[in-house]
Structure formats: structure tokens, C-alpha cells
Amino acid sequence: MDQLPVELLLKIVKQLNIYDIVQFCAVFKNFKFLLREKCITSSLNWSRNFEIHNMDLCRFIKTEINLDNVISLNINGLYWIPKKDLESLIRKLPNLNELYAVDTKLMFCPKDTFYYKLKKLAINSSKHIEELVPDYYFNSLKYLQLLLLPSVRQMMKSTGGSVLEQFPNIDELWILERSGMLLDGVIEDLLFNFHVNKKLNLNKIVLQNYQPFGDSRDLRKGLSETFYSNNFQIGFQLILERLPPLETKQKSIFEPEETEFEEAWFWLQRGGFLFCGPRDSKFLSTGQTVKQISFEELHFISCASLKLNSHLNQEHYIKAALTILNSENCKYLKKLRINSCLFQDLRQSERASTEPVPFKKPRIGVQSVCLNHPFQETAKNLSNLEELEIVSCTYGSKTIIGSVLCGYNCIEEFRNLKKLQVEIPHVIDGSFLINVFKVCQNLNFLDLTLYNYRPGFNAFMKNFYNNLEFATNLKDLRLSCGYIDLEKLFSNLNKLKLHRLVLSGNISSGILPENVFPSFLLAQPRLVLFILVADNISHTVTSKINNLIRKCTNKNPAKVFSCVKHLSKIDWENVLIQASNKIPIVHSDFVHRRTRVAVIDFDTF
């Protein structure tokens, strides 16, 4: 590599993320000059990189990187870095135009004039935001074009009306409200100023709230609703954008009738069983037909409500879903959430309805491979899939028939998979895991939930324990099960380099915490989050475990280890009130198993 021209070397290195480049330069000292190149360090993205918790990031940037080159800095989710260190770093970046600091100790506070050159800002708002003096503070932010304020409880308390009126050039506004505050007033105030007072030049508004949005369509003139989602895990999400006027086209008599793909799409859309991601939704909002789209995200809603829709039954649901997934429009799909009923082999029911029924029906066993399974061809069409969520279907009596159980073996066809979230029926033995772990080498996120698990039926857990060693790149693991053998699990996890681990389930009442937890946690230096949810242990044992595991953090502010009896008992750290012994809210989506398919990703701001 020393013989390569510098231009070619830079072109190769630019394909890596900044953390990998830093690691590369740490091993090969003669390449440290790369950290001084503007094309490498103009954009520093450390977002939610929990591997750097032992690294003094601010000091590293100041000493190893040419500060004049840094234009964009993303430190979202780095909750452990002290506020003073972040402020000192930002002041030393003369050409910084973009700052992303959500879920950090950095706040949008009065008299913080070091933001004055920014054009893009994503940051937590301070609880004292209503005390901001417009003439002193906001006039220095005249270049600001985009803004994200993840908490807007105080945004409308300014005596002069909305605080946002002080930003004359703001182009996009992203609001993530976590406090449960109703955002109706916020939306109406924004739109009123936008249309009536002409004080805002907004072209895009992105909102997320746990409360529903009111209907302000009379104020939305000029802004189109390009995305709306009502997800019980995430809450309500809304995107309003200014779009060019659509040309109304009359359908030609020479145009073909609806294709099978279009018919399937409209069936599922009409029943509310299918949603696409924000990018796909915007594409359809611009007047394009569904035939022209190349989907990136698809979220199939549970078919449990089929009884309420007379125009659709489960067989129609499955056929329509597979028609869409087998189409060319899904060839480059990145994220997918489906129900396990899509694994059902409808050919068996067709044969059963046409063939005479013998006195003794042949038993159809559960295969350990996906050979000749109908979903295998679907999986091959989705070869570019990176995130997959499989929900156990609860509709009807065919949810655990042989073909459905065999369908889980098709997961190994998704070779580019990075994130996998699966709900497991209690009769699956888990033999498919070894191939998934061996084939899906990019898998770094695994979430398994076992329903109706019986300790006597331990085939799945046995396969899970024994095959964990093959998941070499696994970083985040969440396991929810009726019973967890901590000793077996920890002995196999020691071979991995985990960042986050959440375990939910009963544990042995005779376990000695001092013999299990310290040895495992101290052997995982990269682990920043460990949560054990066990409701079968007493408060005394819970306190004892907490005392033990918190000592294993070695007072590292990035490490959070906790044992609780129920998820509802978790004490989340509020971005406005930071305290010890609380779990940073940056981990809440992972802990609560919230879907990331067909929802707004605020990290893309």
C-alpha cells in the first residue's frame, strides 16, 4: 500500500467511516497524514459509535486532525462526553457549518454564541429556552437554515410569540417531542406564521410526538403531507413539505388495466396493512405511480384485524404481500417488516382442496433447510435487504404449521443482513441459527423474542447458546425468553465483542451473582449497556446484583449496567435533567424493541 499514489489511496480510504480510518492510522503510523487531509476529515461522523467510549474524542480531534478542515461534526448519542469538553471543541472549529449533537450533554442554552456560524443545527433544547434574548442571541444565528429541537416544551412561551420567528432563514424544522406534550398548538403556530405573518420560510416540517396531531389542513396551504405514520411503538410522525404543483393527467384509454402488482398494492393500502418509508412516501406524493417506484422500506401490519375487513382474508393478504415482495420494485429493498404467516405454503392448501382426503393424512414434518420452500424465491429477490423484522402471526390456526416453521430457514438467504429482529414460536428448535450466523457475516444487531417458552423445551435455547460463537460481528443483542441460563449464555458471549446487551426473562433463583456477573462484565471492555429484566427475583437480590454490576463500570460515564424487575421500572435519563444511575434515553429504542422500519430516522437530519 505504500507504493500507491496518494490520489488513489485517498479514493480508497474515503470509502471507510472515520472510526475505521482512525483505527487504520493507529496501526499503520506512517499513514497518519490521512487525518490531515480535508477530503477525509471535512465530515466527522461519530454518531452513536459506542466503541469510542474509552477514547478522549475531543482531545483526539484537537491534536490529530486539522481543525480548519472540519465542516460537519456529528456526535449524536455520545452522552458521556462532558459539556465543557464539547463546548471547547466547537469553539476551536473555525469553519464548522453543521453540528449534530442530539442526546449529548450539549444544550441549546442562552448566550451560547459559539453556534453563530452554523447553517445546520441538531441539538437538545434547554429548559431555559424561553429566557433567550432575541436581540442578543438569535440575531447571531442569521445563517441558520435547518434546526432540530428534540424537546419543544418551552418553544412557545416567548412573550413575543413563537421563538422560531427569530430565525429568518430557517428552511427545515425537525421536532422530536419526547415529553408527551400535545403538539397541536406548535403546528398551528408554525403554519400560522408561515402563511399569515410571512415570518417563516419553511419548506419542510418533520414532527414526532406520542400524542396524535390535530387536523390543521386549512393552514397547510403550500405544504403537502408527504409522510404520516401512527405506530404504537414510535408514536405519531408527520412530514410536511413544499412540493411543486402536480400536473393532473387524465388516464388514456390506451393505458393497460391495473397489473397484479398494482392491484395487490391498492388492496393492502386500502386495508391499512402496508406502509412504506418516508422516501418512498414522498416519491408517491409527487404524482408518480406505484409502478415506477423502487422501494427502500416496507412495513406489513399484522393481519390480526382481518376480521374487520370483509374485502380481504388471510389468503388474499399473503398472496398480495408476496406479489409485492416478488416484484422488481422490491429488488433494492433495504428494510422490511413482515408477519410469519407469509411463510405459509399456499400450495399445500390448494392440493388439500383438490386431492381426495385419505383415511390417514401424511404428516408434514418441519424441515431444517429452506429447500423448495416458496418463500425462498422471495428471499432471493430481496438479496439487498439489510434490516429484517419478523413478527409472529397470531391470526387463525395455521400460524405454526410446518411450512411456516420451515420458512424461518429462509433467513439465511439474506446474506447482506445487518439487523435481525425475530419473534420465535415455541415449537421451533433453532437449528436455522447456525446457517444464519455463518452466512450473514455483517449481522451486528440481533433481537430474539420467544413466546410461550417452556423450560422443559430447551432445543431452541440450546442451539442459540451453542451457535453464538459464529456471530462474530454481533454488537447489539437483545434476548427475551421465559427462562435464561445466565451461566451458559455468558460463557458463549465471552467470545464476542458486545456493545449492548439486554436480557429479559426469569433466571435461576439459586444463582450466586458474585460468581456470574463480575467475571462476564469485566471480560467485555466494549460493553456500554447491560440491562437484566427478571421479575422472579426478590428486591433484595435485585439490589445485590445492582451493587455488583455497577462496580464493574469502573466509574466510566459511558457504561450503564442495571437490573430491574420490569421494563416499566427503568428510570430513563431526561435530556433536561441529567443524573446518575439513570439510563440514557439514546438506548430506549433498543431496550423497548421499537421498530425502525418505515419510520422517520432522525439521524438522517
XYZ file of C-alpha atoms in Angstrom:
605
model
C 0.000 0.000 0.000
C 2.999 2.282 0.491
C 3.541 2.167 -3.266
C 0.085 3.514 -4.119
C -0.236 7.090 -5.395
C -1.708 9.440 -2.800
C -4.715 10.219 -5.019
C -5.633 6.546 -5.313
C -5.040 5.954 -1.598
C -7.370 8.819 -0.679
C -10.023 7.479 -3.021
C -9.866 4.085 -1.287
C -9.802 5.424 2.268
C -12.769 7.733 1.637
C -14.974 4.642 1.399
C -14.361 3.927 5.107
C -16.034 5.633 8.044
C -13.981 7.924 10.242
C -13.643 5.381 13.063
C -12.168 2.743 10.750
C -9.750 5.332 9.358
C -8.612 6.237 12.866
C -8.097 2.557 13.698
C -6.149 2.074 10.474
C -3.870 5.037 11.220
C -3.327 3.805 14.771
C -1.930 0.520 13.436
C -0.012 1.960 10.472
C 1.650 5.069 11.855
C 3.077 6.150 8.506
C -0.462 6.815 7.256
C -1.388 9.303 9.985
C -1.093 12.064 7.402
C -4.532 10.951 6.160
C -6.100 12.603 9.201
C -4.812 15.935 7.925
C -6.454 15.607 4.515
C -9.561 17.726 4.022
C -11.371 15.162 1.873
C -11.102 12.687 4.770
C -11.884 14.864 7.793
C -14.213 17.556 6.448
C -17.147 15.490 7.738
C -16.656 13.691 11.071
C -19.490 11.276 11.831
C -19.225 9.634 15.274
C -22.985 9.220 15.711
C -23.895 6.508 18.258
C -20.447 4.957 17.979
C -20.199 3.294 21.371
C -16.777 1.816 20.582
C -15.086 5.146 21.302
C -16.216 5.395 24.929
C -12.645 4.809 26.149
C -11.276 7.398 23.750
C -10.868 11.078 24.623
C -12.608 12.175 21.437
C -12.361 15.938 21.930
C -8.657 15.779 22.675
C -8.054 13.454 19.724
C -9.759 15.832 17.284
C -7.830 18.805 18.643
C -4.433 17.123 18.411
C -4.638 14.702 15.468
C -6.967 16.410 12.985
C -6.542 19.673 11.128
C -9.297 21.746 12.753
C -9.581 24.083 9.761
C -10.793 21.172 7.626
C -13.786 20.220 9.786
C -17.055 21.450 8.263
C -19.524 18.916 9.670
C -19.454 17.253 13.113
C -21.917 14.526 14.136
C -21.753 13.452 17.794
C -25.359 12.273 18.223
C -25.779 9.882 21.139
C -22.341 10.423 22.722
C -23.938 11.115 26.080
C -20.845 10.595 28.241
C -18.640 13.432 26.938
C -18.609 16.399 29.384
C -20.317 19.574 28.255
C -17.222 21.712 28.799
C -15.152 19.483 26.519
C -17.736 19.701 23.730
C -18.038 23.473 24.010
C -14.261 23.851 23.972
C -14.019 21.689 20.847
C -16.717 23.591 18.962
C -15.050 26.910 19.703
C -11.839 25.627 18.111
C -13.526 24.646 14.822
C -13.452 27.899 12.808
C -15.134 26.543 9.668
C -17.811 24.395 11.301
C -21.113 24.732 9.412
C -23.042 21.685 10.609
C -23.387 20.368 14.156
C -25.425 17.315 15.154
C -25.437 16.865 18.937
C -28.747 15.227 19.882
C -28.761 13.206 23.123
C -25.499 14.711 24.340
C -24.735 16.982 27.271
C -24.679 19.904 24.858
C -27.768 22.130 25.123
C -29.415 24.980 23.263
C -28.911 27.491 26.079
C -28.915 31.291 26.459
C -25.753 33.156 25.441
C -24.147 30.198 23.658
C -22.695 32.343 20.900
C -20.347 29.640 19.578
C -23.214 28.459 17.326
C -23.271 31.720 15.387
C -21.736 30.423 12.115
C -23.832 27.283 11.854
C -26.139 26.528 8.951
C -27.385 23.198 10.300
C -28.002 22.505 13.970
C -29.428 19.419 15.684
C -29.401 19.734 19.445
C -31.440 19.335 22.633
C -33.247 22.483 23.680
C -32.656 23.813 27.172
C -35.442 24.086 29.731
C -34.495 27.781 29.899
C -35.025 28.397 26.191
C -37.829 30.884 26.887
C -35.232 33.121 28.568
C -33.318 33.617 25.332
C -32.929 37.259 24.356
C -33.650 37.625 20.618
C -31.530 40.732 20.061
C -28.542 39.153 21.783
C -28.711 35.557 20.642
C -30.894 34.859 17.634
C -29.569 37.685 15.501
C -26.171 35.977 15.572
C -27.785 32.876 14.030
C -28.873 34.639 10.867
C -27.227 31.955 8.699
C -29.110 29.060 10.273
C -31.129 27.189 7.651
C -32.020 23.930 9.396
C -32.847 23.260 13.014
C -33.740 20.222 15.115
C -35.007 20.726 18.648
C -35.803 17.364 20.256
C -37.851 18.938 23.035
C -40.129 21.915 22.446
C -41.965 22.195 25.757
C -40.749 25.773 26.138
C -40.665 26.778 22.474
C -43.940 28.710 22.509
C -43.511 30.562 25.801
C -41.700 33.594 24.433
C -43.588 36.807 25.132
C -43.127 37.925 21.536
C -44.824 34.843 20.107
C -43.012 31.814 18.776
C -39.285 31.722 19.451
C -38.881 30.324 15.943
C -39.872 33.671 14.443
C -36.379 34.896 15.237
C -34.842 32.585 12.613
C -35.417 34.409 9.305
C -33.597 31.928 7.059
C -34.769 28.652 8.537
C -35.571 26.195 5.750
C -36.293 22.962 7.619
C -37.552 22.336 11.138
C -37.372 18.920 12.795
C -39.073 18.436 16.163
C -38.819 15.258 18.238
C -41.083 15.672 21.280
C -40.454 13.037 23.949
C -42.241 14.619 26.890
C -45.734 13.660 25.707
C -46.692 17.288 25.147
C -49.505 17.788 22.624
C -48.012 19.415 19.532
C -51.247 20.742 18.041
C -50.522 24.273 19.214
C -46.968 24.089 17.938
C -48.049 23.015 14.453
C -50.803 25.586 14.193
C -48.481 28.343 15.416
C -45.829 27.375 12.874
C -48.264 27.230 9.984
C -49.985 30.453 11.012
C -46.683 32.343 10.999
C -45.725 30.649 7.764
C -48.860 31.605 5.837
C -50.307 34.665 7.547
C -47.436 36.629 9.022
C -44.963 35.508 6.361
C -42.255 35.330 9.034
C -41.055 31.835 8.260
C -39.614 30.491 5.025
C -40.127 26.856 5.915
C -40.020 24.293 3.142
C -40.119 21.241 5.389
C -41.502 20.374 8.833
C -40.772 16.986 10.432
C -42.603 16.093 13.649
C -42.750 13.168 16.052
C -44.941 13.032 19.130
C -46.535 10.390 21.343
C -49.846 12.273 21.103
C -51.928 12.488 17.889
C -51.736 15.569 15.694
C -54.792 17.721 15.172
C -56.181 18.461 11.741
C -54.701 21.773 10.582
C -55.306 21.287 6.881
C -56.755 24.758 6.499
C -53.345 26.170 7.453
C -51.289 23.804 5.296
C -51.609 25.744 2.067
C -48.417 25.270 0.111
C -47.251 22.360 2.277
C -48.068 18.779 1.345
C -48.240 15.825 3.703
C -45.566 13.541 2.267
C -45.471 11.090 5.176
C -47.739 10.152 8.066
C -47.376 7.254 10.465
C -49.303 6.109 13.520
C -47.105 3.475 15.122
C -47.908 2.280 18.626
C -44.186 1.861 19.374
C -42.878 5.146 17.993
C -45.922 7.389 18.215
C -47.232 9.776 15.598
C -44.954 11.031 12.836
C -45.641 13.671 10.226
C -43.674 15.270 7.381
C -44.932 18.398 5.627
C -43.039 19.632 2.562
C -43.405 22.242 -0.127
C -43.786 20.394 -3.406
C -44.091 21.767 -6.928
C -47.668 21.804 -8.231
C -48.723 18.466 -9.615
C -49.841 18.132 -13.196
C -53.235 16.486 -13.417
C -53.107 13.817 -16.074
C -56.166 12.177 -17.494
C -55.910 8.450 -17.922
C -55.606 7.442 -21.535
C -57.936 4.832 -22.928
C -54.855 3.103 -24.346
C -53.257 2.580 -20.915
C -53.358 -1.027 -19.709
C -55.557 -2.040 -16.824
C -54.143 -2.486 -13.349
C -51.388 -5.061 -13.121
C -51.356 -7.761 -10.463
C -48.737 -5.734 -8.588
C -50.878 -2.571 -8.609
C -53.959 -4.496 -7.532
C -52.063 -6.058 -4.608
C -50.707 -2.657 -3.579
C -54.116 -0.981 -3.552
C -55.707 -3.886 -1.679
C -53.184 -3.702 1.142
C -53.203 0.088 1.207
C -56.987 0.223 1.407
C -56.972 -2.220 4.317
C -54.206 -0.318 6.127
C -51.887 -3.347 6.109
C -48.894 -1.847 4.319
C -46.820 1.288 4.820
C -43.692 2.475 3.073
C -40.851 4.654 4.329
C -40.589 8.474 4.199
C -38.570 8.491 0.976
C -40.969 6.120 -0.789
C -43.976 8.031 0.511
C -42.588 11.320 -0.813
C -41.990 9.727 -4.212
C -45.641 8.705 -4.408
C -46.712 12.175 -3.213
C -45.106 13.775 -6.255
C -47.644 12.166 -8.556
C -45.556 9.150 -9.572
C -47.311 5.826 -9.925
C -46.520 2.835 -7.768
C -45.238 1.010 -10.869
C -42.348 3.491 -11.126
C -41.079 3.237 -7.562
C -38.122 1.233 -6.251
C -38.973 0.628 -2.609
C -36.462 1.061 0.220
C -38.692 0.288 3.232
C -41.888 -1.747 3.595
C -43.796 -2.378 6.810
C -46.540 -5.025 6.678
C -49.007 -4.562 9.525
C -50.274 -7.600 11.437
C -53.187 -9.341 9.764
C -54.932 -9.837 13.127
C -57.513 -7.211 12.147
C -58.555 -9.083 9.001
C -61.873 -9.923 10.630
C -62.775 -6.241 10.414
C -62.100 -6.104 6.660
C -64.619 -8.047 4.644
C -62.793 -7.415 1.365
C -59.638 -9.234 2.467
C -58.897 -12.593 4.074
C -55.592 -14.119 5.139
C -55.008 -15.950 1.874
C -55.576 -12.739 -0.089
C -53.265 -10.935 2.344
C -50.467 -13.463 1.827
C -50.812 -13.541 -1.961
C -50.892 -9.739 -2.195
C -47.855 -9.352 0.082
C -45.818 -11.931 -1.834
C -46.809 -10.357 -5.153
C -45.286 -7.086 -3.984
C -42.163 -8.663 -2.485
C -41.524 -10.744 -5.618
C -41.742 -7.722 -7.914
C -38.883 -5.781 -9.493
C -39.961 -2.806 -7.374
C -38.565 -4.536 -4.255
C -35.283 -5.686 -5.726
C -33.340 -2.998 -3.834
C -35.371 -3.086 -0.632
C -33.257 -2.212 2.446
C -35.698 -2.562 5.365
C -38.603 -4.990 5.753
C -41.069 -5.918 8.496
C -43.331 -8.921 7.835
C -45.588 -11.388 9.611
C -44.655 -15.051 9.888
C -47.829 -16.033 8.012
C -46.046 -15.015 4.789
C -44.013 -18.222 5.199
C -47.186 -20.243 4.718
C -47.142 -22.574 1.713
C -50.455 -21.933 -0.016
C -49.720 -24.784 -2.408
C -50.470 -27.240 0.400
C -53.940 -25.799 0.948
C -54.591 -25.857 -2.809
C -53.589 -29.517 -3.021
C -55.676 -30.306 0.032
C -58.755 -28.792 -1.595
C -58.350 -30.731 -4.856
C -56.920 -34.077 -3.798
C -59.098 -36.718 -2.108
C -58.533 -36.945 1.619
C -57.197 -40.398 2.660
C -58.098 -42.101 5.865
C -54.650 -41.305 7.243
C -53.179 -37.916 6.391
C -49.428 -37.919 5.726
C -47.517 -35.999 8.394
C -45.621 -32.974 7.077
C -42.525 -32.521 9.206
C -40.544 -29.377 9.915
C -37.552 -29.232 7.604
C -34.205 -27.858 8.756
C -33.443 -26.281 5.370
C -35.417 -23.973 3.114
C -35.131 -26.262 0.085
C -38.122 -25.835 -2.252
C -39.855 -23.517 0.198
C -41.992 -20.947 -1.683
C -40.520 -18.033 0.302
C -37.035 -18.965 -0.903
C -37.590 -17.261 -4.272
C -38.932 -14.201 -2.481
C -35.807 -14.069 -0.317
C -33.576 -14.248 -3.381
C -35.399 -11.277 -4.887
C -34.678 -9.344 -1.670
C -30.940 -10.019 -1.765
C -30.071 -6.403 -0.884
C -32.040 -6.452 2.368
C -30.127 -5.072 5.383
C -32.772 -4.946 8.122
C -35.440 -7.598 8.718
C -38.151 -7.780 11.373
C -40.365 -10.884 11.602
C -43.468 -10.740 13.786
C -45.153 -13.949 14.910
C -48.610 -14.028 13.332
C -51.500 -14.603 15.737
C -54.291 -14.838 13.170
C -56.060 -18.142 12.613
C -54.968 -21.672 13.454
C -52.290 -22.062 10.779
C -49.635 -19.892 12.406
C -47.413 -22.831 13.405
C -47.985 -25.259 10.545
C -44.952 -26.954 9.019
C -44.447 -24.572 6.104
C -44.467 -21.526 8.395
C -41.898 -23.087 10.699
C -39.736 -24.105 7.743
C -39.887 -20.531 6.476
C -37.552 -19.346 9.225
C -34.786 -21.286 7.477
C -35.046 -18.827 4.580
C -33.498 -16.076 6.715
C -30.081 -17.374 5.675
C -30.816 -16.194 2.113
C -30.426 -12.568 3.245
C -26.639 -12.529 3.120
C -26.315 -8.736 3.485
C -28.380 -8.648 6.669
C -27.134 -6.248 9.371
C -30.110 -6.145 11.730
C -32.435 -9.020 12.569
C -35.433 -8.889 14.894
C -37.487 -12.092 15.177
C -40.378 -13.349 17.283
C -39.976 -17.120 17.687
C -42.845 -19.649 18.064
C -42.221 -22.010 20.964
C -42.031 -25.130 18.760
C -39.029 -24.040 16.673
C -35.800 -25.807 17.603
C -33.475 -23.031 16.386
C -31.461 -25.203 14.012
C -31.613 -22.420 11.408
C -29.446 -20.146 13.575
C -26.126 -21.755 12.716
C -26.547 -21.030 8.997
C -27.807 -17.505 9.676
C -24.776 -16.723 11.851
C -22.331 -18.278 9.382
C -23.781 -16.793 6.192
C -24.833 -13.334 7.419
C -21.349 -12.117 8.300
C -22.463 -8.467 8.514
C -25.023 -9.184 11.244
C -24.328 -6.780 14.124
C -27.804 -6.424 15.671
C -29.907 -9.349 16.922
C -33.224 -9.228 18.773
C -34.911 -12.537 19.628
C -38.214 -12.918 21.471
C -39.564 -16.352 22.444
C -43.283 -16.570 23.213
C -44.890 -19.313 25.343
C -41.444 -20.640 26.140
C -41.320 -23.708 28.380
C -38.127 -24.515 30.324
C -38.605 -28.210 29.529
C -38.453 -27.481 25.786
C -34.921 -26.104 25.526
C -33.968 -27.098 21.973
C -34.036 -23.521 20.680
C -32.021 -22.080 23.554
C -29.522 -24.932 23.299
C -28.958 -24.189 19.603
C -28.787 -20.483 20.360
C -26.135 -20.908 23.065
C -24.029 -23.317 21.014
C -24.037 -21.272 17.793
C -23.400 -17.800 19.196
C -19.686 -18.174 18.530
C -20.362 -17.942 14.775
C -21.965 -14.476 15.082
C -18.519 -12.906 15.059
C -19.599 -9.324 14.256
C -22.515 -9.162 16.686
C -22.510 -5.931 18.714
C -26.070 -5.484 19.986
C -28.020 -8.411 21.446
C -31.489 -8.371 22.968
C -32.966 -11.643 24.231
C -36.451 -12.027 25.688
C -37.308 -15.509 26.913
C -39.219 -17.301 29.641
C -36.031 -18.625 31.224
C -32.388 -17.697 30.620
C -29.446 -19.806 31.755
C -27.026 -16.978 32.510
C -24.006 -19.214 33.012
C -24.373 -20.904 29.606
C -25.185 -17.629 27.878
C -22.275 -15.705 29.370
C -19.790 -18.489 28.634
C -20.674 -18.279 24.922
C -20.933 -14.490 24.811
C -17.373 -14.161 26.094
C -16.196 -14.976 22.579
C -17.953 -11.878 21.187
C -17.235 -8.150 21.476
C -20.604 -6.773 22.503
C -21.587 -3.123 22.850
C -25.119 -3.506 24.233
C -26.872 -6.431 25.916
C -30.470 -6.591 27.177
C -31.805 -9.793 28.764
C -35.444 -10.241 29.751
C -36.636 -13.429 31.433
C -36.583 -15.496 34.583
C -33.227 -16.572 35.955
C -32.299 -19.315 38.388
C -33.243 -18.368 41.936
C -30.212 -20.238 43.241
C -27.711 -18.282 41.186
C -24.872 -16.576 43.053
C -24.496 -13.113 41.462
C -20.896 -12.729 42.608
C -19.944 -15.869 40.651
C -21.607 -14.846 37.387
C -21.779 -11.114 36.693
C -18.342 -9.636 37.542
C -16.351 -12.188 35.537
C -18.527 -11.650 32.446
C -18.806 -7.855 32.571
C -15.101 -7.341 33.196
C -14.351 -9.591 30.211
C -16.407 -7.284 27.954
C -14.481 -3.976 27.895
C -16.558 -2.592 24.984
C -19.908 -3.209 26.674
C -21.627 0.122 27.454
C -25.171 -1.094 28.190
C -26.237 -4.134 30.203
C -29.817 -4.492 31.420
C -31.249 -7.562 33.116
C -35.039 -7.707 33.450
C -36.022 -10.554 35.795
C -39.330 -10.472 37.671
C -38.809 -13.771 39.506
C -36.105 -12.468 41.843
C -36.673 -10.549 45.058
C -35.908 -6.873 45.615
C -33.027 -7.932 47.864
C -31.398 -9.963 45.079
C -32.057 -7.141 42.601
C -30.264 -4.663 44.856
C -27.382 -7.078 45.340
C -26.980 -7.555 41.587
C -27.110 -3.792 41.002
C -24.383 -3.179 43.563
C -22.196 -5.809 41.912
C -22.625 -4.797 38.285
C -22.317 -1.058 38.884
C -18.902 -1.631 40.391
C -17.933 -3.238 37.081
C -18.414 0.072 35.261
C -15.211 1.352 36.907
C -16.928 4.758 37.087
C -16.878 5.030 33.296
C -19.682 7.539 32.453
C -20.448 5.714 29.200
C -21.208 2.386 30.893
C -24.723 1.779 32.218
C -25.395 -1.542 33.988
C -28.743 -2.146 35.676
C -31.046 -4.905 36.954
C -34.809 -4.302 37.205
C -37.896 -6.428 37.788
C -39.834 -4.959 34.845
C -39.139 -2.715 31.854
C -41.555 -0.127 33.236
C -39.227 0.239 36.237
C -36.401 1.615 34.115
C -35.551 5.181 35.082
C -34.738 6.997 31.850
C -32.415 9.955 31.910
C -34.176 13.107 30.736
C -32.142 15.268 28.397
C -33.121 18.267 30.516
C -32.364 16.688 33.891
C -29.231 14.567 33.744
C -28.490 12.460 36.800
C -26.529 9.401 37.835
C -27.913 5.836 37.961
C -30.262 6.599 35.078
C -30.229 5.031 31.638
C -29.582 7.474 28.757
C -32.585 7.824 26.504
C -30.408 7.125 23.472
C -30.812 3.402 24.325
C -34.613 3.479 24.715
C -35.471 2.286 21.179
C -33.193 -0.723 21.594
C -34.470 -1.623 25.063
C -38.161 -1.330 24.124
C -37.808 -3.158 20.756
C -39.185 -0.259 18.747
C -39.411 -0.851 15.037
C -37.090 1.086 12.736
C -38.885 0.152 9.504
C -40.992 2.763 7.676
C -40.466 5.394 10.370
C -38.598 8.701 10.367
C -34.918 8.259 11.107
C -33.907 11.438 12.907
C -30.250 10.536 12.440
C -30.672 11.377 8.751
C -31.287 15.054 9.550
